[in-house]
PDB file of C-alpha atoms in Angstrom:
ATOM      1  CA  UNK A 259      67.213 103.933 142.718  1.00 49.00           C
ATOM      2  CA  UNK A 260      70.447 103.825 144.748  1.00 53.00           C
ATOM      3  CA  UNK A 261      72.239 100.481 144.962  1.00 53.00           C
ATOM      4  CA  UNK A 262      75.657 100.219 146.583  1.00 60.00           C
ATOM      5  CA  UNK A 263      75.995  96.527 147.376  1.00 66.00           C
ATOM      6  CA  UNK A 264      77.191  94.598 144.288  1.00 68.00           C
ATOM      7  CA  UNK A 265      75.089  91.534 145.107  1.00 74.00           C
ATOM      8  CA  UNK A 266      71.976  93.659 145.495  1.00 76.00           C
ATOM      9  CA  UNK A 267      72.817  95.465 142.264  1.00 76.00           C
ATOM     10  CA  UNK A 268      73.039  92.158 140.407  1.00 82.00           C
ATOM     11  CA  UNK A 269      69.738  90.920 141.818  1.00 85.00           C
ATOM     12  CA  UNK A 270      67.946  94.200 141.067  1.00 82.00           C
ATOM     13  CA  UNK A 271      69.409  94.352 137.570  1.00 85.00           C
ATOM     14  CA  UNK A 272      68.546  90.761 136.650  1.00 89.00           C
ATOM     15  CA  UNK A 273      65.021  90.852 138.105  1.00 92.00           C
ATOM     16  CA  UNK A 274      64.162  94.183 136.490  1.00 91.00           C
ATOM     17  CA  UNK A 275      65.612  93.119 133.120  1.00 92.00           C
ATOM     18  CA  UNK A 276      63.459  90.001 133.238  1.00 95.00           C
ATOM     19  CA  UNK A 277      60.396  92.052 134.161  1.00 96.00           C
ATOM     20  CA  UNK A 278      61.163  94.601 131.432  1.00 95.00           C
ATOM     21  CA  UNK A 279      60.915  91.718 128.958  1.00 96.00           C
ATOM     22  CA  UNK A 280      58.192  89.563 130.542  1.00 97.00           C
ATOM     23  CA  UNK A 281      55.588  92.269 131.093  1.00 97.00           C
ATOM     24  CA  UNK A 282      55.619  93.673 127.529  1.00 97.00           C
ATOM     25  CA  UNK A 283      55.772  90.144 126.104  1.00 97.00           C
ATOM     26  CA  UNK A 284      52.722  89.088 128.115  1.00 97.00           C
ATOM     27  CA  UNK A 285      50.766  92.191 127.143  1.00 97.00           C
ATOM     28  CA  UNK A 286      51.662  91.895 123.461  1.00 96.00           C
ATOM     29  CA  UNK A 287      50.900  88.171 123.428  1.00 96.00           C
ATOM     30  CA  UNK A 288      47.539  88.685 125.118  1.00 96.00           C
ATOM     31  CA  UNK A 289      46.471  91.309 122.585  1.00 96.00           C
ATOM     32  CA  UNK A 290      46.946  88.737 119.845  1.00 94.00           C
ATOM     33  CA  UNK A 291      50.414  89.170 118.343  1.00 94.00           C
ATOM     34  CA  UNK A 292      52.296  86.129 117.160  1.00 95.00           C
ATOM     35  CA  UNK A 293      54.715  84.877 119.867  1.00 95.00           C
ATOM     36  CA  UNK A 294      57.864  85.640 117.877  1.00 96.00           C
ATOM     37  CA  UNK A 295      56.682  89.157 117.012  1.00 96.00           C
ATOM     38  CA  UNK A 296      55.730  89.743 120.641  1.00 96.00           C
ATOM     39  CA  UNK A 297      59.184  88.506 121.695  1.00 96.00           C
ATOM     40  CA  UNK A 298      60.969  90.855 119.293  1.00 97.00           C
ATOM     41  CA  UNK A 299      58.978  93.882 120.404  1.00 96.00           C
ATOM     42  CA  UNK A 300      59.280  92.902 124.068  1.00 97.00           C
ATOM     43  CA  UNK A 301      63.058  92.620 123.675  1.00 96.00           C
ATOM     44  CA  UNK A 302      63.252  96.066 122.097  1.00 97.00           C
ATOM     45  CA  UNK A 303      61.070  97.559 124.802  1.00 96.00           C
ATOM     46  CA  UNK A 304      63.102  95.796 127.513  1.00 95.00           C
ATOM     47  CA  UNK A 305      66.399  97.107 126.164  1.00 94.00           C
ATOM     48  CA  UNK A 306      65.044 100.638 125.941  1.00 94.00           C
ATOM     49  CA  UNK A 307      63.659 100.543 129.478  1.00 93.00           C
ATOM     50  CA  UNK A 308      66.853  99.096 130.913  1.00 90.00           C
ATOM     51  CA  UNK A 309      68.982 101.762 129.246  1.00 91.00           C
ATOM     52  CA  UNK A 310      66.742 104.462 130.657  1.00 91.00           C
ATOM     53  CA  UNK A 311      66.075 103.144 134.153  1.00 89.00           C
ATOM     54  CA  UNK A 312      68.898 100.764 135.076  1.00 86.00           C
ATOM     55  CA  UNK A 313      72.011 102.890 134.616  1.00 86.00           C
ATOM     56  CA  UNK A 314      73.022 102.848 138.283  1.00 84.00           C
ATOM     57  CA  UNK A 315      72.560  99.100 138.955  1.00 82.00           C
ATOM     58  CA  UNK A 316      74.308  98.349 135.656  1.00 83.00           C
ATOM     59  CA  UNK A 317      77.209 100.609 136.646  1.00 83.00           C
ATOM     60  CA  UNK A 318      77.490  98.985 140.077  1.00 83.00           C
ATOM     61  CA  UNK A 319      77.335  95.512 138.520  1.00 82.00           C
ATOM     62  CA  UNK A 320      80.020  96.363 135.963  1.00 82.00           C
ATOM     63  CA  UNK A 321      82.250  97.829 138.686  1.00 84.00           C
ATOM     64  CA  UNK A 322      81.871  94.592 140.631  1.00 81.00           C
ATOM     65  CA  UNK A 323      82.945  92.630 137.542  1.00 82.00           C
ATOM     66  CA  UNK A 324      85.982  94.890 137.162  1.00 81.00           C
ATOM     67  CA  UNK A 325      86.874  94.512 140.841  1.00 79.00           C
ATOM     68  CA  UNK A 326      86.469  90.741 140.658  1.00 78.00           C
ATOM     69  CA  UNK A 327      88.645  90.488 137.531  1.00 77.00           C
ATOM     70  CA  UNK A 328      91.378  92.657 139.081  1.00 75.00           C
ATOM     71  CA  UNK A 329      91.273  91.352 142.640  1.00 74.00           C
ATOM     72  CA  UNK A 330      94.728  89.715 142.424  1.00 78.00           C
ATOM     73  CA  UNK A 331      96.500  92.578 140.652  1.00 73.00           C
ATOM     74  CA  UNK A 332      99.153  94.500 142.520  1.00 77.00           C
ATOM     75  CA  UNK A 333     100.090  98.110 141.755  1.00 80.00           C
ATOM     76  CA  UNK A 334     103.225  96.750 140.075  1.00 80.00           C
ATOM     77  CA  UNK A 335     101.087  94.620 137.731  1.00 77.00           C
ATOM     78  CA  UNK A 336      99.047  97.672 136.771  1.00 77.00           C
ATOM     79  CA  UNK A 337     102.185  99.711 135.961  1.00 83.00           C
ATOM     80  CA  UNK A 338     103.602  96.856 133.891  1.00 82.00           C
ATOM     81  CA  UNK A 339     100.350  96.456 131.950  1.00 80.00           C
ATOM     82  CA  UNK A 340     100.248 100.183 131.206  1.00 82.00           C
ATOM     83  CA  UNK A 341     103.875 100.078 129.998  1.00 85.00           C
ATOM     84  CA  UNK A 342     103.114  97.184 127.665  1.00 85.00           C
ATOM     85  CA  UNK A 343     100.051  98.955 126.283  1.00 84.00           C
ATOM     86  CA  UNK A 344     102.055 102.171 125.752  1.00 86.00           C
ATOM     87  CA  UNK A 345     104.712 100.243 123.813  1.00 85.00           C
ATOM     88  CA  UNK A 346     102.222  98.759 121.401  1.00 78.00           C
ATOM     89  CA  UNK A 347     101.712 101.002 118.407  1.00 55.00           C
ATOM     90  CA  UNK A 348      98.987 100.877 115.764  1.00 60.00           C
ATOM     91  CA  UNK A 349     101.632 100.733 113.008  1.00 56.00           C
ATOM     92  CA  UNK A 350     102.596  97.202 114.086  1.00 52.00           C
ATOM     93  CA  UNK A 351      99.187  95.891 113.134  1.00 54.00           C
ATOM     94  CA  UNK A 352      98.585  98.123 110.098  1.00 53.00           C
ATOM     95  CA  UNK A 353      98.586  96.339 106.767  1.00 59.00           C
ATOM     96  CA  UNK A 354      99.316  98.077 103.458  1.00 58.00           C
ATOM     97  CA  UNK A 355      96.141  99.080 101.717  1.00 55.00           C
ATOM     98  CA  UNK A 356      95.088  97.988  98.240  1.00 60.00           C
ATOM     99  CA  UNK A 357      96.587 101.137  96.692  1.00 56.00           C
ATOM    100  CA  UNK A 358     100.049 100.290  97.995  1.00 52.00           C
ATOM    101  CA  UNK A 359     102.250  99.036  95.214  1.00 52.00           C
ATOM    102  CA  UNK A 360     105.119  96.563  95.324  1.00 55.00           C
ATOM    103  CA  UNK A 361     107.463  99.333  96.563  1.00 54.00           C
ATOM    104  CA  UNK A 362     105.353 100.021  99.689  1.00 51.00           C
ATOM    105  CA  UNK A 363     107.849  98.177 101.871  1.00 51.00           C
ATOM    106  CA  UNK A 364     110.488 100.853 101.266  1.00 52.00           C
ATOM    107  CA  UNK A 365     113.062  98.440  99.891  1.00 55.00           C
ATOM    108  CA  UNK A 366     113.637 100.461  96.760  1.00 53.00           C
ATOM    109  CA  UNK A 367     113.195  97.492  94.438  1.00 54.00           C
ATOM    110  CA  UNK A 368     110.302  98.962  92.495  1.00 52.00           C
ATOM    111  CA  UNK A 369     110.393 101.303  89.543  1.00 55.00           C
ATOM    112  CA  UNK A 370     110.516 105.036  89.924  1.00 53.00           C
ATOM    113  CA  UNK A 371     112.475 105.100  93.171  1.00 53.00           C
ATOM    114  CA  UNK A 372     114.417 108.159  92.153  1.00 52.00           C
ATOM    115  CA  UNK A 373     117.846 106.541  92.480  1.00 52.00           C
ATOM    116  CA  UNK A 374     119.997 105.485  89.620  1.00 52.00           C
ATOM    117  CA  UNK A 375     122.127 102.503  90.516  1.00 51.00           C
ATOM    118  CA  UNK A 376     123.150 101.664  86.932  1.00 55.00           C
ATOM    119  CA  UNK A 377     124.715 104.985  85.841  1.00 51.00           C
ATOM    120  CA  UNK A 378     127.211 104.861  82.964  1.00 49.00           C
TER     121      UNK A 378
END
């Protein structure tokens, strides 16, 4: 299924996702399963079918979300955002683990630092 128009992609995606849930739910309910069990199985079946069959409409819909979110961005904004992201390092957010002792900060105030400040 080829969908290029974002609006059409959204409509196709939403309608088929609803059908991928409603049809299995109806069938499972009519064969006598409890409604909540039928809903759980119908949801699992719907997710599986949408992953298999709706890759292209989902991709088109997600591209339209990206385009909508970035519609006011200039090339300069993009370069600035990339520079900010490059400056951020994982070490800024890393916390010392539970095995880190009191000398983990590198201040040299703990025992066993290897320096002798009180030599006589």
